[in-house]
Amino acid sequence: MEYERAGSMLRHDVQGDGEPVLFVHGFPLSRELWAGVVPRLGPGWRAIAPDLRGHGESDVGPVTSMQTYAADLAALLDHLGESRPVVLVGLSMGGYVALELVRRQAERVRALVLANTRASRDSDEQADARRETARRVRAEGSGFVADDMARRLFHPEAPAELRTRWREIMAGTPPEGVAAALEAMAARPDSFDTLRAFDRPVLIVAGEADAITPVADAEAMQRAARNATLEVIEGAGHLTPVEQPERFAAVLRGFLGSLPATQPGGRDRS
Ligand code: MLT
């Protein structure tokens, strides 16, 4: 399915009927990230999984900040007629986007799942390195980023096919999409205050061998959030829903099942 925003066609999948769960993938990935999880959610959930602007099958279009991605998500929910607050699931850069949506429109978010991500901003050195990588991607293409990420995304014992498949997806992300995402990540603000202010349930998921967002980042978010549980998934690196889809889905199902019921108007019954 697709919708248009600010001159770009943005693609997404919608699966199931019930209460909305919005899945946001990381950098420079695609909605395929959730393919092993969505079918395992069970009945009662409407899973919405977009390709972020400049990723997967979505047009590149103008991206300048995390705000652009977050505004795309809000527009997608409007397009789908989804006025109920969603369970918002974001992995890595998808977590940065999720926190941006919470910062701007917390009322649209019923509960938050932050997987393999962090709430801190980049250091100045990290931000400079990302901007330099963005310059290189515009000149050389996405291949070298895909090679680098493919080496770091997975648990050391992950099957070679996983690395090959995801390298291919990342290398297929258009250079402008990769570069814009890098610049958006470099400019993102710290989100700890946003997390501290969010008073609804939060699930934090980490991979035991995540080389990109280590378990310590997850623990820091758990300490900051008011109402958070932390699950560390064994046998996984950075891509928990791909490396351990059954375990990820089981953890998510447990969290969804624990949420307070919502009233027809979308507000929690409490
Ligand atoms: C991601 O996986 O989305 C990114 O690698 C996150 C990051 O670089 O901070």
Coordinates of C-alpha atoms in Angstrom, one line a residue, residues 100-255:
E100 CA 10.5 12.1 18.2
L101 CA 6.9 11.2 17.7
V102 CA 6.4 10.9 21.4
R103 CA 8.1 14.3 21.9
R104 CA 5.7 15.9 19.4
Q105 CA 2.4 13.9 19.8
A106 CA 2.6 11.7 22.9
E107 CA -1.2 11.5 22.9
R108 CA -1.0 9.3 19.8
V109 CA 1.1 6.7 21.6
R110 CA -0.5 4.2 24.0
A111 CA 2.7 2.3 24.7
L112 CA 6.3 2.3 23.5
V113 CA 8.6 -0.5 22.5
L114 CA 12.2 0.6 22.2
A115 CA 14.3 -2.2 20.6
N116 CA 18.1 -2.0 20.1
T117 CA 18.2 1.7 20.5
R118 CA 19.3 4.5 22.8
A119 CA 17.8 7.8 24.1
S120 CA 21.1 9.8 24.0
R121 CA 22.1 12.1 21.2
D122 CA 25.4 11.7 19.3
S123 CA 28.6 13.1 20.7
D124 CA 30.0 15.9 18.5
E125 CA 32.6 13.4 17.2
Q126 CA 30.0 10.8 16.3
A127 CA 27.8 13.5 14.6
D128 CA 30.8 14.7 12.6
A129 CA 31.7 11.1 11.5
R130 CA 28.1 10.6 10.4
R131 CA 28.2 13.8 8.3
E132 CA 31.5 12.7 6.7
T133 CA 29.9 9.3 5.9
A134 CA 27.0 11.0 4.3
R135 CA 29.3 13.0 2.1
R136 CA 31.1 9.8 1.1
V137 CA 27.8 8.0 0.4
R138 CA 26.7 10.8 -2.0
A139 CA 30.0 10.4 -3.8
E140 CA 30.5 6.6 -3.7
G141 CA 27.1 5.0 -3.2
S142 CA 25.6 2.9 -0.4
G143 CA 27.8 -0.2 -0.8
F144 CA 30.5 0.6 1.8
V145 CA 27.9 1.4 4.5
A146 CA 26.1 -1.9 3.7
D147 CA 29.4 -3.8 4.1
D148 CA 30.3 -2.1 7.3
M149 CA 26.8 -2.5 8.8
A150 CA 26.6 -6.2 7.7
R151 CA 29.7 -6.9 9.7
R152 CA 28.3 -5.2 12.9
L153 CA 24.6 -6.0 12.8
F154 CA 24.5 -9.6 13.9
H155 CA 25.5 -12.0 16.7
P156 CA 28.9 -13.5 15.9
E157 CA 27.2 -16.9 15.3
A158 CA 24.4 -15.6 13.1
P159 CA 23.9 -17.6 9.8
A160 CA 25.8 -16.2 6.8
E161 CA 22.5 -16.1 4.8
L162 CA 21.2 -13.4 7.2
R163 CA 24.3 -11.2 6.6
T164 CA 24.0 -11.7 2.8
R165 CA 20.3 -10.9 2.7
W166 CA 20.5 -7.8 4.8
R167 CA 23.7 -6.6 3.1
E168 CA 21.7 -6.7 -0.1
I169 CA 18.8 -4.8 1.4
M170 CA 21.1 -2.1 2.8
A171 CA 23.1 -1.8 -0.4
G172 CA 19.8 -1.3 -2.3
T173 CA 18.9 1.7 -0.1
P174 CA 19.4 4.8 -2.3
P175 CA 22.5 6.9 -1.5
E176 CA 20.4 10.0 -0.8
G177 CA 18.2 8.0 1.6
V178 CA 21.2 6.7 3.5
A179 CA 22.9 10.2 3.5
A180 CA 19.7 11.9 4.7
A181 CA 19.2 9.4 7.5
L182 CA 22.8 9.9 8.6
E183 CA 22.3 13.6 8.8
A184 CA 19.0 13.3 10.6
M185 CA 20.6 11.0 13.2
A186 CA 23.6 13.4 13.6
A187 CA 21.2 16.2 14.3
R188 CA 18.8 14.4 16.7
P189 CA 18.4 15.7 20.2
D190 CA 18.8 13.8 23.4
S191 CA 15.5 12.1 24.3
F192 CA 15.9 11.2 28.0
D193 CA 13.6 14.0 29.1
T194 CA 11.0 12.7 26.6
L195 CA 11.3 9.2 28.0
R196 CA 11.1 10.5 31.6
A197 CA 7.9 12.4 30.8
F198 CA 6.2 9.5 29.1
D199 CA 3.8 7.9 31.6
R200 CA 2.6 4.9 29.7
P201 CA 4.0 1.4 29.5
V202 CA 7.4 1.0 27.9
L203 CA 9.1 -2.2 26.8
I204 CA 12.8 -2.1 26.2
V205 CA 14.4 -4.9 24.1
A206 CA 18.1 -5.4 23.8
G207 CA 20.3 -8.0 22.1
E208 CA 22.8 -9.7 24.3
A209 CA 25.6 -9.2 21.7
D210 CA 24.5 -5.9 20.2
A211 CA 27.7 -4.1 19.0
I212 CA 25.8 -0.9 17.9
T213 CA 23.5 -0.2 20.8
P214 CA 24.9 -2.2 23.8
V215 CA 22.8 -3.5 26.7
A216 CA 24.1 -0.5 28.8
D217 CA 22.1 1.8 26.5
A218 CA 18.9 -0.2 27.2
E219 CA 19.6 -0.2 30.9
A220 CA 20.0 3.6 30.9
M221 CA 16.6 3.9 29.2
Q222 CA 15.0 1.6 31.7
R223 CA 16.3 3.7 34.6
A224 CA 15.0 6.9 32.9
A225 CA 11.5 5.6 32.0
R226 CA 8.8 5.7 34.6
N227 CA 7.2 2.4 33.7
A228 CA 9.6 0.2 31.8
T229 CA 10.5 -3.5 31.6
L230 CA 13.7 -4.7 29.9
E231 CA 14.2 -7.9 28.0
V232 CA 17.6 -9.0 26.9
I233 CA 17.4 -11.5 24.0
E234 CA 20.0 -14.2 23.9
G235 CA 21.5 -15.2 20.6
A236 CA 20.9 -11.8 19.1
G237 CA 23.0 -8.8 18.1
H238 CA 21.4 -5.6 16.8
L239 CA 18.7 -7.1 14.7
T240 CA 16.7 -8.9 17.3
P241 CA 13.4 -9.3 15.3
V242 CA 15.4 -10.9 12.4
E243 CA 17.9 -13.0 14.5
Q244 CA 15.3 -14.3 17.1
P245 CA 11.9 -13.6 15.6
E246 CA 10.0 -16.1 17.7
R247 CA 11.6 -14.8 20.9
F248 CA 11.0 -11.2 19.9
A249 CA 7.4 -11.9 19.0
A250 CA 6.8 -13.8 22.3
V251 CA 8.2 -10.8 24.3
L252 CA 6.1 -8.4 22.3
R253 CA 2.9 -10.5 22.7
G254 CA 3.5 -10.6 26.5
F255 CA 3.8 -6.8 26.6

